[in-house]
Short mmCIF file of C-alpha atoms in Angstrom, two decimals:
data_model
loop_
_atom_site.label_atom_id
_atom_site.label_comp_id
_atom_site.label_asym_id
_atom_site.label_seq_id
_atom_site.Cartn_x
_atom_site.Cartn_y
_atom_site.Cartn_z
CA MET A 1 16.64 -48.41 59.82
CA GLU A 2 13.84 -48.05 62.36
CA ALA A 3 11.27 -48.50 59.55
CA SER A 4 12.94 -51.74 58.40
CA ARG A 5 12.99 -53.02 61.98
CA LYS A 6 9.29 -52.19 62.35
CA LEU A 7 8.52 -53.97 59.07
CA VAL A 8 10.36 -57.12 60.14
CA ARG A 9 8.67 -57.01 63.55
CA THR A 10 5.22 -56.65 61.96
CA PHE A 11 5.64 -59.49 59.46
CA GLY A 12 7.35 -61.69 62.05
CA GLY A 13 4.48 -60.99 64.42
CA MET A 14 1.92 -61.84 61.72
CA ILE A 15 3.63 -65.16 60.99
CA LEU A 16 3.75 -66.10 64.69
CA PHE A 17 0.13 -64.98 65.11
CA SER A 18 -0.93 -67.16 62.14
CA LEU A 19 1.01 -70.12 63.51
CA GLU A 20 -0.65 -69.76 66.91
CA CYS A 21 -4.07 -69.71 65.24
CA LEU A 22 -3.14 -72.76 63.16
CA VAL A 23 -1.92 -74.70 66.21
CA LEU A 24 -5.14 -73.88 68.12
CA THR A 25 -7.18 -74.97 65.08
CA PHE A 26 -5.37 -78.32 64.97
CA GLN A 27 -6.02 -78.66 68.71
CA ASN A 28 -9.70 -78.46 67.80
CA LYS A 29 -10.19 -75.19 69.72
CA THR A 30 -12.25 -73.47 67.01
CA LYS A 31 -15.81 -72.69 68.07
CA TRP A 32 -17.54 -73.43 64.76
CA ASN A 33 -20.95 -72.12 65.87
CA GLN A 34 -19.26 -68.73 66.35
CA VAL A 35 -17.63 -69.08 62.93
CA VAL A 36 -21.08 -69.47 61.36
CA GLU A 37 -22.30 -66.40 63.29
CA GLN A 38 -19.31 -64.39 62.08
CA ILE A 39 -19.76 -65.58 58.47
CA PHE A 40 -23.20 -64.00 58.62
CA GLN A 41 -21.78 -60.79 60.15
CA VAL A 42 -18.92 -60.32 57.70
CA GLY A 43 -19.84 -62.52 54.74
CA VAL A 44 -23.55 -62.49 54.01
CA ARG A 45 -23.73 -58.73 54.58
CA SER A 46 -21.04 -58.19 51.92
CA LEU A 47 -22.78 -60.28 49.27
CA GLY A 48 -24.70 -57.42 47.61
CA MET A 49 -21.59 -55.28 47.34
CA THR A 50 -19.57 -58.17 45.89
CA ILE A 51 -22.21 -59.00 43.26
CA THR A 52 -22.48 -55.35 42.18
CA ALA A 53 -18.70 -54.91 42.07
CA GLY A 54 -18.25 -58.18 40.15
CA LEU A 55 -20.77 -57.16 37.48
CA PHE A 56 -19.07 -53.80 36.93
CA VAL A 57 -15.53 -55.25 36.95
CA GLY A 58 -16.59 -57.74 34.25
CA ALA A 59 -18.20 -54.98 32.20
CA ILE A 60 -15.19 -52.66 32.56
CA MET A 61 -12.81 -55.41 31.43
CA ALA A 62 -15.05 -56.17 28.44
CA ILE A 63 -15.08 -52.45 27.48
CA GLN A 64 -11.28 -52.18 27.65
CA ILE A 65 -10.55 -55.39 25.77
CA ASP A 66 -13.22 -54.65 23.16
CA LEU A 67 -11.46 -51.33 22.42
CA GLN A 68 -8.16 -53.18 21.81
CA LEU A 69 -9.68 -56.00 19.79
CA LYS A 70 -11.56 -53.63 17.46
CA ASP A 71 -8.21 -52.36 16.13
CA PHE A 72 -7.38 -55.88 15.01
CA GLY A 73 -10.88 -56.87 13.95
CA ALA A 74 -10.77 -59.66 16.51
CA GLU A 75 -14.02 -58.98 18.44
CA ALA A 76 -14.87 -62.68 18.24
CA PHE A 77 -12.26 -63.29 20.95
CA LEU A 78 -13.86 -60.81 23.34
CA GLY A 79 -15.48 -63.43 25.61
CA GLY A 80 -12.36 -65.55 26.04
CA LEU A 81 -9.81 -62.75 26.42
CA SER A 82 -11.93 -60.62 28.71
CA THR A 83 -12.86 -63.55 30.97
CA SER A 84 -9.30 -64.85 31.09
CA ALA A 85 -7.82 -61.46 32.07
CA THR A 86 -10.55 -60.94 34.64
CA LEU A 87 -10.31 -64.39 36.22
CA ARG A 88 -6.53 -64.52 36.32
CA ASN A 89 -5.79 -61.07 37.61
CA VAL A 90 -8.07 -58.07 37.66
CA GLY A 91 -11.11 -59.81 39.19
CA PRO A 92 -9.45 -61.35 42.26
CA VAL A 93 -7.38 -58.22 42.94
CA LEU A 94 -10.22 -55.70 42.62
CA ILE A 95 -12.71 -57.77 44.61
CA ALA A 96 -10.05 -58.49 47.26
CA PHE A 97 -9.44 -54.71 47.51
CA LEU A 98 -13.15 -54.15 48.11
CA LEU A 99 -13.34 -56.94 50.69
CA SER A 100 -10.26 -55.68 52.50
CA GLY A 101 -12.08 -52.35 52.80
CA LYS A 102 -15.35 -53.84 54.02
CA VAL A 103 -14.58 -57.11 55.81
CA GLY A 104 -11.00 -56.25 56.79
CA ALA A 105 -11.74 -52.78 58.13
CA TYR A 106 -14.82 -54.04 60.02
CA THR A 107 -12.88 -56.85 61.66
CA SER A 108 -9.84 -54.79 62.63
CA ALA A 109 -12.02 -51.95 63.98
CA GLU A 110 -14.11 -54.38 66.02
CA LEU A 111 -11.07 -56.12 67.52
CA ALA A 112 -9.20 -52.86 68.12
CA THR A 113 -12.21 -51.47 69.97
CA MET A 114 -12.39 -54.63 72.08
CA GLY A 115 -8.71 -54.17 72.88
CA VAL A 116 -8.79 -50.52 73.86
CA THR A 117 -11.95 -50.97 75.95
CA GLU A 118 -10.20 -53.78 77.87
CA GLN A 119 -12.62 -56.48 76.66
CA LEU A 120 -9.69 -58.66 75.58
CA ASN A 121 -7.96 -58.18 78.95
CA ALA A 122 -11.24 -59.03 80.70
CA ILE A 123 -11.37 -62.31 78.76
CA ARG A 124 -7.76 -63.07 79.78
CA LEU A 125 -8.49 -62.39 83.43
CA LEU A 126 -11.62 -64.52 83.38
CA GLY A 127 -9.49 -67.48 82.39
CA ALA A 128 -9.95 -67.68 78.62
CA ASN A 129 -7.55 -67.15 75.75
CA PRO A 130 -8.81 -64.26 73.56
CA ILE A 131 -7.16 -65.80 70.50
CA GLU A 132 -9.18 -68.97 71.01
CA TYR A 133 -12.42 -67.24 71.94
CA ILE A 134 -12.40 -64.09 69.79
CA ILE A 135 -9.76 -64.37 67.05
CA LEU A 136 -10.12 -67.96 65.76
CA PRO A 137 -13.82 -67.67 64.87
CA ARG A 138 -13.14 -64.36 63.11
CA ILE A 139 -10.08 -65.61 61.22
CA TRP A 140 -11.92 -68.64 59.86
CA ALA A 141 -15.06 -66.65 59.14
CA VAL A 142 -13.07 -64.06 57.17
CA VAL A 143 -11.06 -66.73 55.29
CA ILE A 144 -14.20 -68.68 54.35
CA SER A 145 -16.32 -65.57 53.61
CA SER A 146 -13.62 -63.83 51.57
CA PHE A 147 -12.91 -66.97 49.54
CA LEU A 148 -16.59 -67.62 48.81
CA LEU A 149 -17.28 -63.95 48.08
CA LEU A 150 -14.33 -63.81 45.70
CA ILE A 151 -15.65 -66.87 43.85
CA VAL A 152 -19.15 -65.32 43.67
CA GLY A 153 -17.61 -62.02 42.57
CA LEU A 154 -15.60 -63.71 39.83
CA MET A 155 -18.70 -65.50 38.52
CA MET A 156 -20.43 -62.11 38.46
CA THR A 157 -17.57 -60.65 36.42
CA ILE A 158 -18.41 -63.18 33.69
CA PHE A 159 -22.08 -62.11 33.81
CA GLY A 160 -20.99 -58.46 33.72
CA GLY A 161 -18.93 -59.14 30.59
CA VAL A 162 -21.83 -60.97 28.94
CA MET A 163 -24.25 -58.15 29.74
CA PHE A 164 -21.91 -55.54 28.31
CA ALA A 165 -21.31 -57.70 25.21
CA GLU A 166 -25.07 -57.74 24.59
CA ILE A 167 -25.17 -53.94 24.93
CA ILE A 168 -22.46 -53.41 22.29
CA GLY A 169 -24.01 -55.95 19.94
CA VAL A 170 -21.82 -59.00 20.53
CA ASN A 171 -24.04 -62.03 20.78
CA ALA A 172 -24.04 -63.34 24.37
CA LEU A 173 -23.91 -66.96 23.20
CA ASN A 174 -20.88 -66.21 21.02
CA TYR A 175 -19.27 -64.46 23.96
CA ILE A 176 -19.82 -67.46 26.25
CA TYR A 177 -18.93 -69.97 23.49
CA ASN A 178 -15.56 -68.28 23.07
CA ILE A 179 -14.67 -68.52 26.78
CA PRO A 180 -13.56 -72.21 26.94
CA SER A 181 -11.39 -71.80 23.86
CA ILE A 182 -9.14 -69.38 25.76
CA VAL A 183 -9.83 -69.82 29.49
CA THR A 184 -7.97 -72.96 30.57
CA GLY A 185 -8.22 -75.04 33.72
CA TRP A 186 -4.95 -73.41 34.69
CA SER A 187 -6.58 -69.95 34.64
CA ILE A 188 -9.42 -71.17 36.83
CA ALA A 189 -7.00 -72.89 39.23
CA LEU A 190 -4.90 -69.72 39.47
CA SER A 191 -8.00 -67.68 40.15
CA VAL A 192 -9.14 -70.06 42.92
CA VAL A 193 -5.64 -70.13 44.50
CA LYS A 194 -5.48 -66.32 44.42
CA SER A 195 -8.95 -66.04 45.94
CA PHE A 196 -8.02 -68.38 48.80
CA LEU A 197 -4.70 -66.67 49.46
CA PHE A 198 -6.25 -63.18 49.40
CA GLY A 199 -8.91 -64.43 51.82
CA VAL A 200 -6.17 -65.67 54.19
CA LEU A 201 -4.27 -62.37 53.85
CA ILE A 202 -7.32 -60.25 54.63
CA ALA A 203 -8.17 -62.44 57.64
CA VAL A 204 -4.67 -62.53 59.15
CA VAL A 205 -3.85 -58.86 58.56
CA SER A 206 -7.17 -57.51 59.84
CA CYS A 207 -7.22 -59.76 62.93
CA TYR A 208 -3.54 -59.10 63.72
CA LYS A 209 -3.83 -55.32 63.33
CA GLY A 210 -7.02 -55.19 65.37
CA TYR A 211 -5.77 -57.52 68.11
CA TYR A 212 -2.56 -55.57 68.71
CA ALA A 213 -4.12 -52.07 68.54
CA ARG A 214 -3.18 -49.82 71.45
CA GLY A 215 -3.98 -46.29 72.57
CA GLY A 216 -7.68 -45.43 72.71
CA SER A 217 -9.70 -44.18 69.76
CA VAL A 218 -6.53 -42.95 68.03
CA GLY A 219 -5.21 -46.51 68.24
CA VAL A 220 -8.41 -47.88 66.66
CA GLY A 221 -8.08 -45.40 63.78
CA ALA A 222 -4.41 -46.22 63.32
CA ALA A 223 -5.14 -49.97 63.36
CA VAL A 224 -7.82 -49.68 60.67
CA GLN A 225 -5.62 -47.45 58.52
CA SER A 226 -2.63 -49.76 58.90
CA CYS A 227 -4.84 -52.79 58.18
CA SER A 228 -6.12 -51.24 54.93
CA VAL A 229 -2.68 -50.20 53.71
CA THR A 230 -1.06 -53.55 54.63
CA ASN A 231 -3.87 -55.50 53.00
CA LEU A 232 -3.63 -53.51 49.75
CA MET A 233 0.16 -53.79 49.60
CA LEU A 234 0.17 -57.51 50.37
CA ILE A 235 -2.60 -58.25 47.85
CA ILE A 236 -0.59 -56.50 45.12
CA LEU A 237 2.65 -58.17 46.21
CA PHE A 238 1.14 -61.66 46.35
CA ASP A 239 -0.71 -61.10 43.08
CA PHE A 240 2.65 -60.32 41.46
CA LEU A 241 4.36 -63.31 43.09
CA LEU A 242 1.57 -65.72 42.15
CA SER A 243 1.44 -64.39 38.59
CA MET A 244 5.21 -64.86 38.30
CA ALA A 245 5.01 -68.35 39.77
CA SER A 246 2.14 -69.24 37.48
CA SER A 247 4.00 -67.97 34.44
CA THR A 248 7.12 -69.98 35.39
CA LEU A 249 5.11 -73.14 35.99
CA GLN A 250 3.25 -72.69 32.71
CA ASP A 251 6.62 -72.39 30.96
CA LEU A 252 7.84 -75.52 32.69
CA PHE A 253 4.80 -77.61 31.91
CA ASN A 254 4.09 -75.93 28.60
CA VAL A 255 0.38 -75.39 29.30
CA GLY A 256 -0.13 -72.16 27.35
CA TYR A 257 -0.16 -68.57 28.51
CA LEU A 258 -3.78 -67.52 28.77
CA MET B 1 -1.83 -61.00 101.04
CA ILE B 2 -0.44 -58.90 98.21
CA VAL B 3 3.17 -57.74 98.45
CA ILE B 4 4.69 -55.15 96.13
CA GLU B 5 8.47 -54.91 96.38
CA LYS B 6 10.51 -52.08 94.83
CA LEU B 7 8.26 -52.03 91.76
CA SER B 8 9.43 -49.76 88.94
CA LYS B 9 7.86 -49.15 85.55
CA SER B 10 8.64 -46.66 82.79
CA PHE B 11 6.90 -45.86 79.53
CA THR B 12 9.32 -44.43 76.94
CA ASN B 13 11.16 -41.85 79.06
CA LEU B 14 8.53 -41.39 81.75
CA LYS B 15 9.09 -43.26 85.03
CA VAL B 16 5.56 -43.97 86.21
CA LEU B 17 6.38 -46.15 89.22
CA ASN B 18 9.67 -45.68 91.07
CA GLU B 19 10.64 -48.47 93.46
CA ILE B 20 7.27 -48.66 95.14
CA SER B 21 6.89 -51.07 98.07
CA PHE B 22 3.85 -51.88 100.18
CA SER B 23 1.72 -54.84 101.19
CA VAL B 24 -1.99 -55.47 101.55
CA PRO B 25 -2.89 -57.91 104.37
CA SER B 26 -5.76 -60.35 103.83
CA GLY B 27 -9.18 -58.82 104.35
CA GLU B 28 -7.95 -55.22 104.10
CA CYS B 29 -9.54 -52.62 101.85
CA LEU B 30 -6.77 -50.42 100.45
CA PHE B 31 -7.39 -47.29 98.40
CA VAL B 32 -4.57 -46.08 96.16
CA LEU B 33 -5.09 -42.40 95.42
CA GLY B 34 -3.28 -40.10 93.06
CA LYS B 35 -3.78 -37.66 90.23
CA SER B 36 -4.62 -38.89 86.75
CA GLY B 37 -1.67 -40.47 84.95
CA VAL B 38 0.28 -41.19 88.13
CA GLY B 39 0.37 -44.94 87.43
CA LYS B 40 -2.49 -46.24 89.58
CA SER B 41 -3.99 -48.43 86.86
CA VAL B 42 -0.51 -49.59 85.83
CA LEU B 43 0.02 -50.72 89.42
CA LEU B 44 -3.18 -52.80 89.35
CA LYS B 45 -2.24 -54.35 86.01
CA HIS B 46 1.06 -55.52 87.50
CA ILE B 47 -0.84 -57.44 90.18
CA VAL B 48 -2.67 -59.53 87.56
CA GLY B 49 0.26 -59.77 85.14
CA LEU B 50 -1.13 -57.51 82.43
CA GLU B 51 2.03 -55.39 82.73
CA THR B 52 5.63 -56.50 83.16
CA PRO B 53 7.72 -54.55 85.70
CA ASP B 54 11.07 -53.00 84.72
CA SER B 55 12.33 -54.09 88.13
CA GLY B 56 10.91 -55.25 91.43
CA SER B 57 8.28 -57.88 92.07
CA VAL B 58 4.65 -58.52 92.93
CA ILE B 59 3.62 -61.43 95.14
CA VAL B 60 -0.02 -62.52 95.34
CA GLY B 61 -0.71 -65.06 98.07
CA ASN B 62 2.56 -66.93 98.06
CA LYS B 63 3.14 -66.76 94.30
CA LYS B 64 5.35 -64.30 92.47
CA VAL B 65 3.70 -62.76 89.42
CA ASP B 66 5.72 -63.85 86.41
CA VAL B 67 4.22 -63.24 82.97
CA SER B 68 6.54 -65.83 81.40
CA ASP B 69 5.19 -68.60 83.64
CA ILE B 70 1.74 -69.24 82.22
CA VAL B 71 0.80 -71.83 84.87
CA ILE B 72 1.57 -69.55 87.84
CA LEU B 73 0.03 -66.55 86.08
CA SER B 74 -3.15 -68.50 85.43
CA GLN B 75 -3.31 -69.55 89.13
CA ILE B 76 -2.85 -65.93 90.24
CA ARG B 77 -5.49 -64.70 87.82
CA LYS B 78 -7.91 -67.29 89.19
CA GLN B 79 -7.45 -65.76 92.64
CA CYS B 80 -7.93 -62.17 91.44
CA GLY B 81 -10.86 -60.30 90.03
CA LEU B 82 -10.24 -56.96 88.32
CA VAL B 83 -13.06 -54.51 87.67
CA PHE B 84 -11.82 -52.26 84.88
CA GLN B 85 -12.29 -48.50 84.70
CA PHE B 86 -14.66 -49.02 81.76
CA PRO B 87 -17.20 -51.85 82.01
CA ALA B 88 -15.30 -53.97 79.43
CA LEU B 89 -18.36 -56.13 78.82
CA LEU B 90 -18.39 -58.27 75.69
CA ASP B 91 -20.64 -56.34 73.30
CA SER B 92 -21.76 -59.31 71.26
CA VAL B 93 -23.24 -61.38 74.10
CA THR B 94 -26.00 -60.87 76.68
CA VAL B 95 -25.64 -59.86 80.32
CA PHE B 96 -26.17 -63.50 81.34
CA GLU B 97 -23.41 -64.72 79.02
CA ASN B 98 -21.11 -61.94 80.22
CA ILE B 99 -21.55 -62.84 83.89
CA SER B 100 -21.34 -66.59 83.30
CA PHE B 101 -18.32 -66.25 81.00
CA GLY B 102 -15.68 -66.73 83.71
CA LEU B 103 -17.62 -69.61 85.30
CA ARG B 104 -17.63 -71.49 82.00
CA ALA B 105 -14.09 -70.51 80.96
CA ARG B 106 -12.62 -71.63 84.28
CA GLY B 107 -14.91 -74.65 84.48
CA LEU B 108 -16.08 -73.58 87.95
CA LEU B 109 -19.69 -74.58 87.40
CA LYS B 110 -20.85 -76.97 84.71
CA ASN B 111 -24.51 -77.38 85.61
CA SER B 112 -26.56 -74.74 83.80
CA LYS B 113 -29.01 -74.45 86.72
CA GLU B 114 -26.13 -73.70 89.11
CA ILE B 115 -24.75 -71.12 86.68
CA GLU B 116 -28.16 -69.46 86.45
CA ILE B 117 -28.45 -69.31 90.24
CA ARG B 118 -24.92 -67.83 90.57
CA VAL B 119 -25.64 -65.18 87.90
CA LYS B 120 -28.87 -64.11 89.59
CA GLU B 121 -27.23 -64.10 93.01
CA LYS B 122 -24.42 -61.79 91.85
CA LEU B 123 -26.83 -59.52 89.99
CA SER B 124 -28.82 -59.16 93.17
CA LEU B 125 -25.62 -58.46 95.14
CA VAL B 126 -24.84 -55.47 92.91
CA GLY B 127 -28.42 -54.26 93.14
CA LEU B 128 -29.63 -55.29 89.70
CA ASP B 129 -32.82 -57.02 88.70
CA GLU B 130 -32.66 -60.38 86.93
CA SER B 131 -34.91 -59.01 84.16
CA ILE B 132 -31.82 -57.59 82.43
CA VAL B 133 -30.11 -60.97 81.85
CA GLU B 134 -31.22 -61.23 78.23
CA LYS B 135 -30.24 -57.65 77.38
CA TYR B 136 -27.07 -56.72 75.50
CA PRO B 137 -24.58 -54.25 77.07
CA SER B 138 -25.49 -51.58 74.49
CA GLN B 139 -29.07 -51.63 75.82
CA LEU B 140 -27.93 -50.70 79.35
CA SER B 141 -26.94 -47.38 80.92
CA TYR B 142 -23.26 -46.84 81.75
CA GLY B 143 -23.89 -47.22 85.49
CA THR B 144 -25.75 -50.50 84.96
CA GLN B 145 -22.96 -51.77 82.69
CA LYS B 146 -20.48 -51.07 85.48
CA ARG B 147 -22.59 -53.02 87.96
CA VAL B 148 -22.82 -55.93 85.51
CA SER B 149 -19.05 -55.76 85.17
CA ILE B 150 -18.70 -56.02 88.97
CA ALA B 151 -21.19 -58.92 89.01
CA ARG B 152 -19.11 -60.69 86.34
CA THR B 153 -15.98 -60.29 88.46
CA LEU B 154 -17.75 -61.43 91.64
CA ALA B 155 -19.26 -64.46 89.89
CA VAL B 156 -15.91 -66.27 89.92
CA GLU B 157 -15.60 -65.49 93.66
CA PRO B 158 -12.06 -64.11 93.74
CA GLU B 159 -9.93 -63.90 96.87
CA TYR B 160 -8.55 -60.53 95.79
CA LEU B 161 -10.79 -57.88 94.33
CA LEU B 162 -9.19 -55.05 92.38
CA PHE B 163 -11.10 -51.97 91.26
CA ASP B 164 -9.81 -49.49 88.70
CA GLU B 165 -11.58 -46.12 89.17
CA PRO B 166 -14.88 -47.79 90.10
CA THR B 167 -16.90 -44.61 90.52
CA THR B 168 -15.87 -42.90 87.27
CA GLY B 169 -18.95 -41.92 85.29
CA MET B 170 -21.40 -42.93 88.03
CA ASP B 171 -23.98 -40.68 89.62
CA PRO B 172 -23.72 -39.90 93.38
CA ILE B 173 -26.43 -42.41 94.35
CA ALA B 174 -24.79 -45.20 92.37
CA THR B 175 -21.42 -44.19 93.83
CA THR B 176 -22.75 -44.48 97.38
CA GLY B 177 -24.28 -47.85 96.50
CA LEU B 178 -20.98 -49.06 95.10
CA ASN B 179 -19.07 -47.85 98.16
CA GLN B 180 -21.47 -49.74 100.39
CA LEU B 181 -21.02 -52.82 98.23
CA ILE B 182 -17.21 -52.68 98.51
CA LYS B 183 -17.54 -52.26 102.26
CA LYS B 184 -19.95 -55.20 102.47
CA LEU B 185 -17.70 -57.46 100.39
CA THR B 186 -14.66 -56.65 102.53
CA ALA B 187 -16.53 -57.07 105.80
CA GLN B 188 -18.73 -60.09 105.04
CA LEU B 189 -16.68 -62.09 102.57
CA LYS B 190 -13.27 -61.06 103.95
CA ILE B 191 -12.12 -60.27 100.42
CA THR B 192 -8.84 -58.36 100.13
CA THR B 193 -9.65 -55.27 98.10
CA VAL B 194 -7.43 -52.78 96.28
CA VAL B 195 -9.18 -49.77 94.80
CA VAL B 196 -7.33 -47.25 92.66
CA SER B 197 -9.18 -43.99 92.44
CA HIS B 198 -9.02 -40.23 92.68
CA ASP B 199 -12.34 -40.18 94.50
CA ILE B 200 -11.30 -39.01 97.99
CA LYS B 201 -14.89 -39.10 99.27
CA SER B 202 -15.18 -42.82 98.52
CA ALA B 203 -11.73 -43.47 99.96
CA LEU B 204 -12.57 -41.80 103.27
CA ALA B 205 -15.90 -43.65 103.45
CA VAL B 206 -14.70 -47.12 102.56
CA ALA B 207 -10.94 -47.62 102.97
CA ASP B 208 -9.17 -49.32 105.86
CA ARG B 209 -5.98 -47.75 104.58
CA ILE B 210 -5.01 -45.14 102.00
CA ILE B 211 -1.86 -44.87 99.89
CA LEU B 212 -1.17 -41.66 98.00
CA LEU B 213 1.03 -41.70 94.89
CA GLU B 214 2.91 -38.74 93.47
CA ASN B 215 5.68 -38.72 90.84
CA GLY B 216 6.03 -42.49 91.01
CA LYS B 217 6.53 -42.57 94.80
CA ILE B 218 4.30 -43.20 97.82
CA VAL B 219 3.91 -39.88 99.66
CA PHE B 220 1.34 -41.08 102.20
CA ASP B 221 0.47 -44.47 103.68
CA GLY B 222 -2.00 -44.64 106.57
CA THR B 223 -5.57 -44.82 107.80
CA PRO B 224 -8.30 -42.43 106.58
CA GLU B 225 -8.15 -40.68 109.97
CA LYS B 226 -4.43 -40.02 109.55
CA PHE B 227 -5.06 -38.91 105.98
CA LYS B 228 -7.41 -36.19 107.23
CA SER B 229 -4.74 -34.74 109.50
CA THR B 230 -1.60 -35.30 107.42
CA THR B 231 0.64 -32.41 106.39
CA VAL B 232 1.40 -33.97 102.98
CA LYS B 233 0.58 -31.21 100.48
CA LEU B 234 -1.06 -33.45 97.89
CA ALA B 235 -3.26 -35.09 100.55
CA GLN B 236 -4.39 -31.65 101.69
CA GLU B 237 -5.09 -30.64 98.09
CA PHE B 238 -7.19 -33.77 97.61
CA GLN B 239 -9.21 -32.89 100.74
CA MET B 240 -9.63 -29.29 99.70
CA GLY B 241 -10.98 -30.50 96.37
CA PHE B 242 -13.41 -32.69 98.29
#
């Protein structure tokens, strides 16, 4: 019972927190120069990791799907099937997991440390709103960075698949040529929507958990741990919900299943 | 004037403050002493509305601290300056930006030249050289960070100055310097000062009045001279430790 209450309190708090940030954004309170600074801190520094991860995710998917296709003698479909599966599901989820570990953990740890060392209280007492001054730039920086990194990562998954195809003897041009025959605009749209939503989730969860951390260094540790677990759970949950919604909409509009 | 009336505060099952009442007249320097964990910092946080009392009230000037009334709370916070136990400087900005933060946030000074003059003036007041303005907090020693923190609080020129364990982590020379600074501020600028501490030496050197807390209650309230001769056991223990 206590656990359910805590869960409701946490998600209720996150919704109110997001609404407050949204209202302040509409009131034009976002300091965009700080957003750019934060994009460099959390985004640019994660680019190398995202590119590497994307390449390997693409290659792993190509390996797995190639193994299945060989049984049916359908290797010609490798490019399309591998790219579709990666774009629609595995790519956004895996890269979002990595970003929640790097960007999310960094942000929540930074904010939690500011909280337990009274920096946030100092801002309050000096007449500023910490959400406006500290949180808004970070939220937008994480949303923008995560979204762009996910898009870059997904493009890298395609390159990873192509590179692996070359290694196993599938012509790269054939691999790429096969992609548009299976990957539809719907798949790309779903991938973009998932990337944006995962970016928002990582931003809100990491800022919320960091901002409300209490209790010294133990509190910072607990905030980062809770941020990681919540991010992972929510990414999986929303991936499931979006996949279900996409499947239902595809049924409704009869736009194919890949 | 700060008035605390029957203030009580509990955390889970621990009653930290138990119907505490006292007042601090304008221009007085009050030291609140007590062992660690007795609720001294909690008391200070109630004055600036960072904690909500279970019962009782806090009045600053002629306004009652009410965390649900953002307008009143903001007015009270503009009158108060709290120096935290840890420097609480913003890590990502320079010393200059830290000290000028409150001036900009409250819109006290808009002219950048005036801001620069105010920052240098307050740095000088806390005994720091203006050459550190472009440094980041991580490039400064702990003692210097604390002085910058005091300069940041003084920059907004508060009517009430609150210190939370100001001498913690400072060497004896810096401690003496800080004590002299508190004395100077109270005497010259007529600032009402509340210092929570367990540093009896500083209290005896600086305070106009001392309050001693034990188990959520005030067990001593008087001048430093009376403190030296009191029969209160905890006060004697504090002096024996000193």
